[in-house]
Amino acid sequence: MSSKQHSILITGGAGFIGSHLVRLMVNKYPDYHIVNLDALTYAGNLENLKDIENAPNYTFVKADITDAEAMQELFALHQFDGVIHLAAESHVDRSISNPMSFIETNIVGTVVLLNAAKHHWGDFSGKRFYQVSTDEVYGSLGKTGLFTETTPYDPRSPYSASKASADHLVRAYYHTYGMPVVLSNCSNNYGPYQFPEKLLPLMINNIRHGKTLPVYGDGQYTRDWLWVVDHAEAIDLVYHKGGNGETYNIGGNNEWKNIDLVHQLCDVMDDLLGQSQGTSRALITFVKDRPGHDRRYAIDATKIKQELGWAPKVKAEEGLRQTAQWYLDNTSWLERVTSGEYKAYYEKQYQ
Ligand code: NAD
Ligand code: TYD
């Protein structure tokens, strides 16, 4: 690696969104050095990056972001120009059964990274710390309205509270130490490589096995769904063009009630599997609600559209079909990630 090469640390790059971002950055910027740091928890899988693993501008490092010594060594070794921080515990249901791992990774891990950056970045010139966050920090909407960048934080789950805390700490390093930072808060992502504990891949996997489809509560909960590659493209734009200290909301303008989305998915799956329509819908079971379940999330993405020219490209119907088809084409990936530790968790939760 030449000393002039722009070097970016991407944390959580073996996960769902991180793997799409790493792939985009490695392919789009052959002159950059992309270092992917990931602890390879149950959610991290290097198979997600098989196609770029030998790229000359790519390095993988297995490490835990809460390991302060390892993070200091890594910053000393690579002289990063920027950090794009995605590593996190990301599933709300897990945060309800085990909040502490969310505090450790999402809050403590973020501060460890901020400290390593502060220690190694001198006067901060030409540097940037990018915190990738979620719309869940804003809490829950009623029937109308959208989250904007000025909506007050009101997190309700241990997951969203831990992400909100990390966002506040990133902003504190901007105000207190002058660290150049940027943040984005995105809605629910979907697409290939999402771990099958989240709504869509869980339903797809259950349909494959003829298992029941657990819809929480009355199924009238609403999420704003975004194709994961559209999110990766937004992150690339915010990293390069976003204003210092600024926050950008990212969303698909694509609201679905859970039950409507599951119905739509069932119909697509029946079609792809050559089953008669209604076969998958018959598997739907309404189950006990998630405690503290946020009723509705929806994003106003005007700022990123107007200031940075970003817009989502993939339409819901097309994205849903592509997602279902990808999982059906990659059943060995599904089998591998649903074995072991995750399987035990899944069985305890739903059976
Ligand atoms: P994911 O669970 O698929 O991936 C998380 C990755 O982080 C995994 O590869 C895991 O191994 C790694 N990781 C976990 N703990 C770690 C630790 N202590 N040290 C190093 N690596 C660790 O998550 P995702 O859905 O890809 O989300 C990525 C980021 O985007 C998260 O910060 C999440 O809060 C945010 N986000 C996600 C969504 C979504 O819909 N999935 C929406 C908005 C924001
Ligand atoms: P999820 O994919 O866990 O994302 P988040 O909680 O971060 O929005 O869940 C999306 C929605 O789907 C949420 O309202 C909870 C609901 N849900 C179910 O109804 N059944 C399920 O099995 C899962 C995993 C989620």
CSV table of C-alpha atoms and ligand atoms in Angstrom, one decimal:
chain,number,residue,atom,x,y,z
A,1,MET,CA,0.0,0.0,0.0
A,2,SER,CA,1.5,3.4,-1.0
A,3,SER,CA,1.6,6.1,1.7
A,4,LYS,CA,-0.6,8.4,-0.4
A,5,GLN,CA,-3.4,5.9,-0.8
A,6,HIS,CA,-6.7,6.9,0.7
A,7,SER,CA,-7.4,4.3,3.5
A,8,ILE,CA,-10.8,3.6,4.9
A,9,LEU,CA,-11.6,1.4,7.9
A,10,ILE,CA,-15.1,-0.2,7.4
A,11,THR,CA,-16.3,-1.9,10.6
A,12,GLY,CA,-18.9,-4.7,10.4
A,13,GLY,CA,-18.1,-5.3,6.7
A,14,ALA,CA,-18.9,-9.0,7.0
A,15,GLY,CA,-22.5,-8.3,7.9
A,16,PHE,CA,-25.5,-7.6,5.8
A,17,ILE,CA,-25.1,-3.9,4.9
A,18,GLY,CA,-21.4,-3.8,5.5
A,19,SER,CA,-20.7,-6.5,2.9
A,20,HIS,CA,-22.6,-4.6,0.2
A,21,LEU,CA,-20.7,-1.4,1.2
A,22,VAL,CA,-17.3,-3.2,1.1
A,23,ARG,CA,-18.0,-4.7,-2.3
A,24,LEU,CA,-19.1,-1.3,-3.7
A,25,MET,CA,-16.1,0.6,-2.3
A,26,VAL,CA,-13.5,-2.1,-3.3
A,27,ASN,CA,-14.9,-2.2,-6.9
A,28,LYS,CA,-15.5,1.5,-7.3
A,29,TYR,CA,-12.3,2.9,-5.8
A,30,PRO,CA,-9.3,0.7,-6.9
A,31,ASP,CA,-7.0,3.4,-5.6
A,32,TYR,CA,-8.3,3.2,-2.1
A,33,HIS,CA,-7.2,0.7,0.6
A,34,ILE,CA,-10.4,-0.8,2.2
A,35,VAL,CA,-9.8,-2.5,5.5
A,36,ASN,CA,-12.8,-4.5,6.7
A,37,LEU,CA,-12.8,-5.1,10.4
A,38,ASP,CA,-15.3,-7.6,11.8
A,39,ALA,CA,-15.5,-9.9,14.8
A,40,LEU,CA,-17.4,-12.5,12.8
A,41,THR,CA,-20.2,-12.9,15.3
A,42,TYR,CA,-23.2,-15.1,14.4
A,43,ALA,CA,-24.2,-12.2,12.0
A,44,GLY,CA,-20.8,-11.8,10.2
A,45,ASN,CA,-20.0,-14.1,7.3
A,46,LEU,CA,-17.0,-13.8,5.0
A,47,GLU,CA,-18.8,-15.9,2.4
A,48,ASN,CA,-20.7,-12.6,1.8
A,49,LEU,CA,-17.5,-11.2,0.2
A,50,LYS,CA,-16.1,-14.2,-1.7
A,51,ASP,CA,-16.1,-12.3,-5.0
A,52,ILE,CA,-13.7,-9.6,-3.8
A,53,GLU,CA,-11.7,-11.3,-1.1
A,54,ASN,CA,-8.5,-11.4,-3.3
A,55,ALA,CA,-8.8,-7.8,-4.5
A,56,PRO,CA,-5.4,-6.0,-4.2
A,57,ASN,CA,-7.0,-3.0,-2.5
A,58,TYR,CA,-8.8,-5.0,0.2
A,59,THR,CA,-7.7,-6.3,3.6
A,60,PHE,CA,-9.8,-8.2,6.2
A,61,VAL,CA,-9.0,-8.0,9.9
A,62,LYS,CA,-10.8,-10.2,12.4
A,63,ALA,CA,-11.1,-8.2,15.6
A,64,ASP,CA,-13.5,-6.9,18.2
A,65,ILE,CA,-14.2,-3.2,18.3
A,66,THR,CA,-14.4,-3.3,22.1
A,67,ASP,CA,-10.7,-4.4,22.2
A,68,ALA,CA,-9.0,-1.0,22.8
A,69,GLU,CA,-5.5,-2.3,22.4
A,70,ALA,CA,-6.2,-4.0,19.1
A,71,MET,CA,-8.0,-0.9,17.7
A,72,GLN,CA,-5.0,1.3,18.7
A,73,GLU,CA,-2.6,-1.1,16.9
A,74,LEU,CA,-4.8,-1.2,13.8
A,75,PHE,CA,-5.0,2.6,13.6
A,76,ALA,CA,-1.2,2.8,14.1
A,77,LEU,CA,-0.6,0.2,11.3
A,78,HIS,CA,-3.0,1.5,8.7
A,79,GLN,CA,-3.1,5.3,9.2
A,80,PHE,CA,-6.7,5.5,8.2
A,81,ASP,CA,-8.1,8.6,6.6
A,82,GLY,CA,-11.6,7.7,7.4
A,83,VAL,CA,-13.8,5.3,9.4
A,84,ILE,CA,-17.2,4.1,8.2
A,85,HIS,CA,-18.6,2.4,11.3
A,86,LEU,CA,-21.3,-0.2,10.9
A,87,ALA,CA,-20.3,-2.9,13.4
A,88,ALA,CA,-23.1,-3.5,15.8
A,89,GLU,CA,-25.5,-5.9,17.4
A,90,SER,CA,-28.4,-5.2,15.1
A,91,HIS,CA,-31.5,-7.3,16.0
A,92,VAL,CA,-34.2,-5.7,18.3
A,93,ASP,CA,-35.4,-9.1,19.6
A,94,ARG,CA,-31.9,-10.1,20.7
A,95,SER,CA,-31.5,-6.7,22.4
A,96,ILE,CA,-34.7,-7.5,24.4
A,97,SER,CA,-33.3,-10.9,25.6
A,98,ASN,CA,-29.6,-9.7,26.0
A,99,PRO,CA,-29.2,-5.9,26.3
A,100,MET,CA,-25.7,-6.1,27.6
A,101,SER,CA,-24.0,-7.2,24.4
A,102,PHE,CA,-25.7,-4.2,22.7
A,103,ILE,CA,-24.2,-1.8,25.3
A,104,GLU,CA,-20.8,-3.4,24.9
A,105,THR,CA,-20.6,-3.4,21.1
A,106,ASN,CA,-22.8,-0.5,20.1
A,107,ILE,CA,-21.8,2.0,22.8
A,108,VAL,CA,-18.5,0.9,24.3
A,109,GLY,CA,-17.2,-0.3,20.9
A,110,THR,CA,-18.0,3.1,19.3
A,111,VAL,CA,-16.2,5.0,22.0
A,112,VAL,CA,-13.2,2.7,21.6
A,113,LEU,CA,-13.1,3.5,17.9
A,114,LEU,CA,-13.6,7.2,18.5
A,115,ASN,CA,-10.7,7.2,21.0
A,116,ALA,CA,-8.4,5.3,18.6
A,117,ALA,CA,-9.2,7.9,15.9
A,118,LYS,CA,-8.7,10.8,18.3
A,119,HIS,CA,-5.4,9.4,19.4
A,120,HIS,CA,-4.0,8.8,15.9
A,121,TRP,CA,-5.6,11.6,13.9
A,122,GLY,CA,-3.5,14.6,15.1
A,123,ASP,CA,-5.2,17.8,14.0
A,124,PHE,CA,-7.9,15.8,12.2
A,125,SER,CA,-7.1,17.4,8.8
A,126,GLY,CA,-8.5,15.3,6.0
A,127,LYS,CA,-10.1,12.8,8.4
A,128,ARG,CA,-13.7,11.7,8.8
A,129,PHE,CA,-15.6,9.4,11.2
A,130,TYR,CA,-18.9,8.2,9.8
A,131,GLN,CA,-21.5,6.7,12.1
A,132,VAL,CA,-24.0,4.5,10.3
A,133,SER,CA,-27.2,4.6,12.3
A,134,THR,CA,-30.8,3.8,12.2
A,135,ASP,CA,-34.2,5.6,12.1
A,136,GLU,CA,-35.2,3.6,15.2
A,137,VAL,CA,-33.4,6.3,17.4
A,138,TYR,CA,-36.4,8.6,16.7
A,139,GLY,CA,-38.9,6.3,18.4
A,140,SER,CA,-42.3,5.5,17.0
A,141,LEU,CA,-44.6,7.5,14.7
A,142,GLY,CA,-48.4,7.7,14.7
A,143,LYS,CA,-50.5,7.2,11.6
A,144,THR,CA,-49.0,10.3,9.9
A,145,GLY,CA,-45.7,12.2,9.8
A,146,LEU,CA,-42.1,11.4,8.9
A,147,PHE,CA,-38.8,11.4,10.7
A,148,THR,CA,-36.6,14.3,9.8
A,149,GLU,CA,-33.0,15.1,10.8
A,150,THR,CA,-34.4,17.4,13.6
A,151,THR,CA,-36.9,14.9,15.1
A,152,PRO,CA,-35.9,14.5,18.8
A,153,TYR,CA,-34.3,11.2,19.7
A,154,ASP,CA,-36.8,8.9,21.6
A,155,PRO,CA,-35.5,5.3,21.4
A,156,ARG,CA,-37.7,2.6,22.9
A,157,SER,CA,-35.8,-0.7,22.6
A,158,PRO,CA,-32.4,-1.6,24.0
A,159,TYR,CA,-31.1,-1.8,20.4
A,160,SER,CA,-32.3,1.7,19.5
A,161,ALA,CA,-31.2,3.1,22.9
A,162,SER,CA,-27.7,1.8,22.3
A,163,LYS,CA,-27.6,3.2,18.8
A,164,ALA,CA,-28.9,6.6,20.0
A,165,SER,CA,-26.2,6.6,22.7
A,166,ALA,CA,-23.5,5.9,20.2
A,167,ASP,CA,-24.8,8.7,17.9
A,168,HIS,CA,-24.8,11.2,20.8
A,169,LEU,CA,-21.2,10.2,21.6
A,170,VAL,CA,-20.1,10.7,18.0
A,171,ARG,CA,-21.6,14.2,18.1
A,172,ALA,CA,-20.0,14.8,21.4
A,173,TYR,CA,-16.5,14.1,19.9
A,174,TYR,CA,-17.4,16.6,17.1
A,175,HIS,CA,-18.4,19.3,19.6
A,176,THR,CA,-15.8,18.6,22.3
A,177,TYR,CA,-12.7,17.6,20.4
A,178,GLY,CA,-13.4,18.9,16.9
A,179,MET,CA,-13.4,15.5,15.3
A,180,PRO,CA,-14.8,15.6,11.8
A,181,VAL,CA,-17.9,13.4,11.8
A,182,VAL,CA,-20.9,12.7,9.7
A,183,LEU,CA,-23.9,10.5,10.5
A,184,SER,CA,-26.8,8.9,8.7
A,185,ASN,CA,-30.0,7.3,10.0
A,186,CYS,CA,-31.6,4.8,7.7
A,187,SER,CA,-34.8,2.9,7.5
A,188,ASN,CA,-35.2,-0.9,7.3
A,189,ASN,CA,-32.9,-2.5,4.6
A,190,TYR,CA,-33.7,-5.6,2.6
A,191,GLY,CA,-31.9,-7.7,0.0
A,192,PRO,CA,-29.3,-10.5,-0.3
A,193,TYR,CA,-27.1,-11.6,2.6
A,194,GLN,CA,-29.4,-10.4,5.4
A,195,PHE,CA,-29.3,-12.8,8.3
A,196,PRO,CA,-32.5,-14.9,8.5
A,197,GLU,CA,-33.6,-13.6,11.9
A,198,LYS,CA,-34.9,-10.4,10.3
A,199,LEU,CA,-38.5,-10.3,8.9
A,200,LEU,CA,-38.0,-11.0,5.2
A,201,PRO,CA,-35.3,-13.6,5.1
A,202,LEU,CA,-36.9,-15.3,8.1
A,203,MET,CA,-40.2,-15.6,6.3
A,204,ILE,CA,-38.5,-16.8,3.1
A,205,ASN,CA,-36.6,-19.5,4.9
A,206,ASN,CA,-39.7,-20.6,6.8
A,207,ILE,CA,-41.7,-20.8,3.5
A,208,ARG,CA,-38.9,-23.0,2.1
A,209,HIS,CA,-39.3,-25.4,5.0
A,210,GLY,CA,-43.2,-25.2,5.1
A,211,LYS,CA,-42.9,-23.7,8.6
A,212,THR,CA,-45.3,-21.2,10.2
A,213,LEU,CA,-44.7,-17.5,9.5
A,214,PRO,CA,-44.7,-15.7,12.8
A,215,VAL,CA,-46.3,-12.2,12.4
A,216,TYR,CA,-46.0,-10.2,15.7
A,217,GLY,CA,-49.2,-8.8,17.3
A,218,ASP,CA,-51.8,-7.6,14.8
A,219,GLY,CA,-49.3,-7.2,11.9
A,220,GLN,CA,-50.3,-3.6,11.4
A,221,TYR,CA,-46.8,-2.3,12.3
A,222,THR,CA,-45.3,-0.2,9.5
A,223,ARG,CA,-41.7,0.0,8.2
A,224,ASP,CA,-40.1,2.0,5.4
A,225,TRP,CA,-38.1,-0.6,3.3
A,226,LEU,CA,-35.0,0.3,1.4
A,227,TRP,CA,-33.0,-1.9,-1.1
A,228,VAL,CA,-29.6,-2.5,0.6
A,229,VAL,CA,-27.5,-1.5,-2.4
A,230,ASP,CA,-29.4,1.9,-2.5
A,231,HIS,CA,-28.3,2.3,1.1
A,232,ALA,CA,-24.7,1.4,0.3
A,233,GLU,CA,-24.7,4.0,-2.5
A,234,ALA,CA,-26.1,6.6,-0.1
A,235,ILE,CA,-23.3,5.8,2.4
A,236,ASP,CA,-20.7,6.3,-0.3
A,237,LEU,CA,-22.2,9.7,-1.1
A,238,VAL,CA,-22.4,10.8,2.5
A,239,TYR,CA,-18.8,9.7,3.2
A,240,HIS,CA,-17.5,11.7,0.2
A,241,LYS,CA,-19.9,14.7,0.0
A,242,GLY,CA,-21.7,15.0,3.4
A,243,GLY,CA,-21.2,18.2,5.4
A,244,ASN,CA,-19.0,18.1,8.5
A,245,GLY,CA,-21.1,17.4,11.7
A,246,GLU,CA,-24.2,16.8,9.5
A,247,THR,CA,-26.8,14.1,9.7
A,248,TYR,CA,-28.7,12.6,6.7
A,249,ASN,CA,-31.8,10.6,6.9
A,250,ILE,CA,-32.0,7.8,4.3
A,251,GLY,CA,-35.2,6.0,3.4
A,252,GLY,CA,-37.0,4.3,0.6
A,253,ASN,CA,-40.3,6.2,0.6
A,254,ASN,CA,-41.7,2.7,0.7
A,255,GLU,CA,-44.0,2.1,3.6
A,256,TRP,CA,-45.5,-1.3,4.2
A,257,LYS,CA,-47.6,-2.7,7.0
A,258,ASN,CA,-45.9,-6.0,8.0
A,259,ILE,CA,-48.9,-8.1,7.1
A,260,ASP,CA,-49.2,-6.6,3.7
A,261,LEU,CA,-45.5,-7.1,3.0
A,262,VAL,CA,-45.7,-10.7,4.2
A,263,HIS,CA,-48.7,-11.3,2.0
A,264,GLN,CA,-46.8,-9.8,-1.0
A,265,LEU,CA,-43.8,-12.0,-0.2
A,266,CYS,CA,-46.0,-15.1,0.1
A,267,ASP,CA,-47.4,-14.5,-3.4
A,268,VAL,CA,-43.9,-13.9,-4.9
A,269,MET,CA,-42.7,-17.1,-3.2
A,270,ASP,CA,-45.6,-19.2,-4.5
A,271,ASP,CA,-44.9,-17.9,-8.0
A,272,LEU,CA,-41.1,-18.7,-7.8
A,273,LEU,CA,-41.7,-22.1,-6.2
A,274,GLY,CA,-44.4,-23.0,-8.7
A,275,GLN,CA,-47.0,-23.5,-5.9
A,276,SER,CA,-50.6,-22.5,-6.2
A,277,GLN,CA,-51.3,-19.0,-4.9
A,278,GLY,CA,-52.3,-19.1,-1.2
A,279,THR,CA,-50.0,-21.9,-0.2
A,280,SER,CA,-47.6,-19.7,1.6
A,281,ARG,CA,-50.2,-17.3,3.0
A,282,ALA,CA,-51.7,-20.4,4.8
A,283,LEU,CA,-48.5,-20.6,6.9
A,284,ILE,CA,-49.1,-17.1,8.5
A,285,THR,CA,-49.6,-17.3,12.2
A,286,PHE,CA,-50.2,-14.2,14.5
A,287,VAL,CA,-47.9,-14.6,17.5
A,288,LYS,CA,-47.3,-12.8,20.8
A,289,ASP,CA,-46.2,-9.2,20.2
A,290,ARG,CA,-42.7,-7.9,20.6
A,291,PRO,CA,-42.5,-5.9,23.9
A,292,GLY,CA,-42.4,-2.2,23.3
A,293,HIS,CA,-42.9,-2.8,19.6
A,294,ASP,CA,-42.6,0.6,17.7
A,295,ARG,CA,-45.8,1.1,15.6
A,296,ARG,CA,-44.5,3.0,12.6
A,297,TYR,CA,-41.2,4.2,11.1
A,298,ALA,CA,-41.1,6.4,8.0
A,299,ILE,CA,-38.3,8.6,6.7
A,300,ASP,CA,-38.3,12.1,5.1
A,301,ALA,CA,-35.2,11.8,2.9
A,302,THR,CA,-35.5,15.3,1.4
A,303,LYS,CA,-32.1,16.5,2.8
A,304,ILE,CA,-30.0,13.8,1.2
A,305,LYS,CA,-32.0,14.1,-2.1
A,306,GLN,CA,-31.7,17.9,-2.3
A,307,GLU,CA,-28.1,18.4,-0.9
A,308,LEU,CA,-26.4,15.2,-2.3
A,309,GLY,CA,-28.6,14.2,-5.2
A,310,TRP,CA,-29.3,10.7,-3.8
A,311,ALA,CA,-32.5,8.8,-4.6
A,312,PRO,CA,-33.4,5.1,-4.2
A,313,LYS,CA,-33.3,3.2,-7.5
A,314,VAL,CA,-34.9,-0.2,-6.9
A,315,LYS,CA,-38.7,-0.4,-6.7
A,316,ALA,CA,-40.3,-2.5,-4.0
A,317,GLU,CA,-41.9,-5.1,-6.3
A,318,GLU,CA,-38.6,-5.7,-8.1
A,319,GLY,CA,-36.5,-5.7,-4.9
A,320,LEU,CA,-38.8,-8.2,-3.2
A,321,ARG,CA,-38.7,-10.6,-6.1
A,322,GLN,CA,-34.9,-10.3,-6.4
A,323,THR,CA,-34.5,-10.9,-2.7
A,324,ALA,CA,-36.7,-14.0,-2.7
A,325,GLN,CA,-34.9,-15.3,-5.8
A,326,TRP,CA,-31.5,-14.7,-4.2
A,327,TYR,CA,-32.4,-16.7,-1.1
A,328,LEU,CA,-33.8,-19.6,-3.3
A,329,ASP,CA,-30.6,-19.6,-5.3
A,330,ASN,CA,-28.4,-19.5,-2.2
A,331,THR,CA,-29.9,-22.2,0.0
A,332,SER,CA,-26.5,-23.5,1.1
A,333,TRP,CA,-25.7,-20.0,2.5
A,334,LEU,CA,-29.0,-20.1,4.3
A,335,GLU,CA,-28.3,-23.6,5.7
A,336,ARG,CA,-24.8,-22.6,6.9
A,337,VAL,CA,-25.8,-19.4,8.7
A,338,THR,CA,-28.9,-21.0,10.3
A,339,SER,CA,-26.9,-23.9,11.9
A,340,GLY,CA,-24.9,-23.7,15.1
A,341,GLU,CA,-25.4,-20.9,17.6
A,342,TYR,CA,-28.1,-19.2,15.7
A,343,LYS,CA,-30.2,-22.4,15.3
A,344,ALA,CA,-30.3,-22.9,19.1
A,345,TYR,CA,-31.4,-19.3,19.5
A,346,TYR,CA,-34.0,-19.6,16.8
A,347,GLU,CA,-35.5,-22.8,18.2
A,348,LYS,CA,-35.7,-21.3,21.7
A,349,GLN,CA,-37.5,-18.2,20.4
A,350,TYR,CA,-40.1,-19.7,18.1
A,351,GLN,CA,-40.7,-23.4,18.8
B,1,NAD,P1,-25.5,-7.2,10.8
B,1,NAD,O1,-26.0,-7.7,12.1
B,1,NAD,O2,-25.9,-7.9,9.5
B,1,NAD,O3,-24.0,-7.0,10.7
B,1,NAD,C1,-23.2,-6.5,11.9
B,1,NAD,C2,-21.8,-6.9,11.7
B,1,NAD,O4,-21.0,-6.4,12.8
B,1,NAD,C3,-21.5,-8.4,11.6
B,1,NAD,O5,-20.7,-8.7,10.6
B,1,NAD,C4,-20.9,-8.7,13.0
B,1,NAD,O6,-20.0,-9.8,12.9
B,1,NAD,C5,-20.1,-7.4,13.2
B,1,NAD,N1,-19.9,-7.1,14.7
B,1,NAD,C6,-20.8,-7.3,15.7
B,1,NAD,N2,-20.2,-7.0,16.9
B,1,NAD,C7,-19.0,-6.7,16.6
B,1,NAD,C8,-17.8,-6.3,17.4
B,1,NAD,N3,-17.9,-6.2,18.7
B,1,NAD,N4,-16.7,-6.0,16.8
B,1,NAD,C9,-16.5,-6.1,15.4
B,1,NAD,N5,-17.6,-6.5,14.6
B,1,NAD,C10,-18.8,-6.8,15.2
B,1,NAD,O7,-26.1,-5.7,10.7
B,1,NAD,P2,-26.6,-4.8,9.5
B,1,NAD,O8,-28.0,-5.0,9.3
B,1,NAD,O9,-25.7,-5.0,8.4
B,1,NAD,O10,-26.4,-3.4,10.1
B,1,NAD,C11,-25.1,-2.7,10.0
B,1,NAD,C12,-25.2,-1.3,10.6
B,1,NAD,O11,-26.3,-0.6,10.0
B,1,NAD,C13,-25.6,-1.4,12.1
B,1,NAD,O12,-24.8,-0.4,12.7
B,1,NAD,C14,-27.1,-1.0,12.2
B,1,NAD,O13,-27.4,-0.4,13.4
B,1,NAD,C15,-27.2,-0.1,11.0
B,1,NAD,N6,-28.5,-0.1,10.3
B,1,NAD,C16,-29.1,-1.3,9.9
B,1,NAD,C17,-30.3,-1.3,9.3
B,1,NAD,C18,-31.0,-2.5,8.8
B,1,NAD,O14,-32.1,-2.5,8.3
B,1,NAD,N7,-30.4,-3.7,8.8
B,1,NAD,C19,-31.0,0.0,9.1
B,1,NAD,C20,-30.4,1.1,9.5
B,1,NAD,C21,-29.1,1.1,10.1
B,2,TYD,P1,-37.1,-6.7,11.9
B,2,TYD,O1,-36.7,-7.3,10.6
B,2,TYD,O2,-36.7,-7.4,13.2
B,2,TYD,O3,-36.6,-5.2,11.9
B,2,TYD,P2,-36.9,-4.0,13.0
B,2,TYD,O4,-37.4,-4.6,14.2
B,2,TYD,O5,-35.5,-3.4,13.2
B,2,TYD,O6,-37.8,-3.0,12.3
B,2,TYD,O7,-38.7,-6.6,12.0
B,2,TYD,C1,-39.4,-5.8,11.0
B,2,TYD,C2,-40.8,-5.8,11.5
B,2,TYD,O8,-41.4,-7.1,11.4
B,2,TYD,C3,-41.0,-5.4,12.9
B,2,TYD,O9,-42.3,-4.6,13.0
B,2,TYD,C4,-41.2,-6.7,13.7
B,2,TYD,C5,-41.9,-7.6,12.6
B,2,TYD,N1,-41.5,-9.0,12.7
B,2,TYD,C6,-42.5,-10.0,12.7
B,2,TYD,O10,-43.7,-9.6,12.7
B,2,TYD,N2,-42.2,-11.3,12.8
B,2,TYD,C7,-40.9,-11.7,12.8
B,2,TYD,O11,-40.6,-12.9,12.9
B,2,TYD,C8,-39.9,-10.7,12.8
B,2,TYD,C9,-38.4,-11.1,12.8
B,2,TYD,C10,-40.2,-9.4,12.7
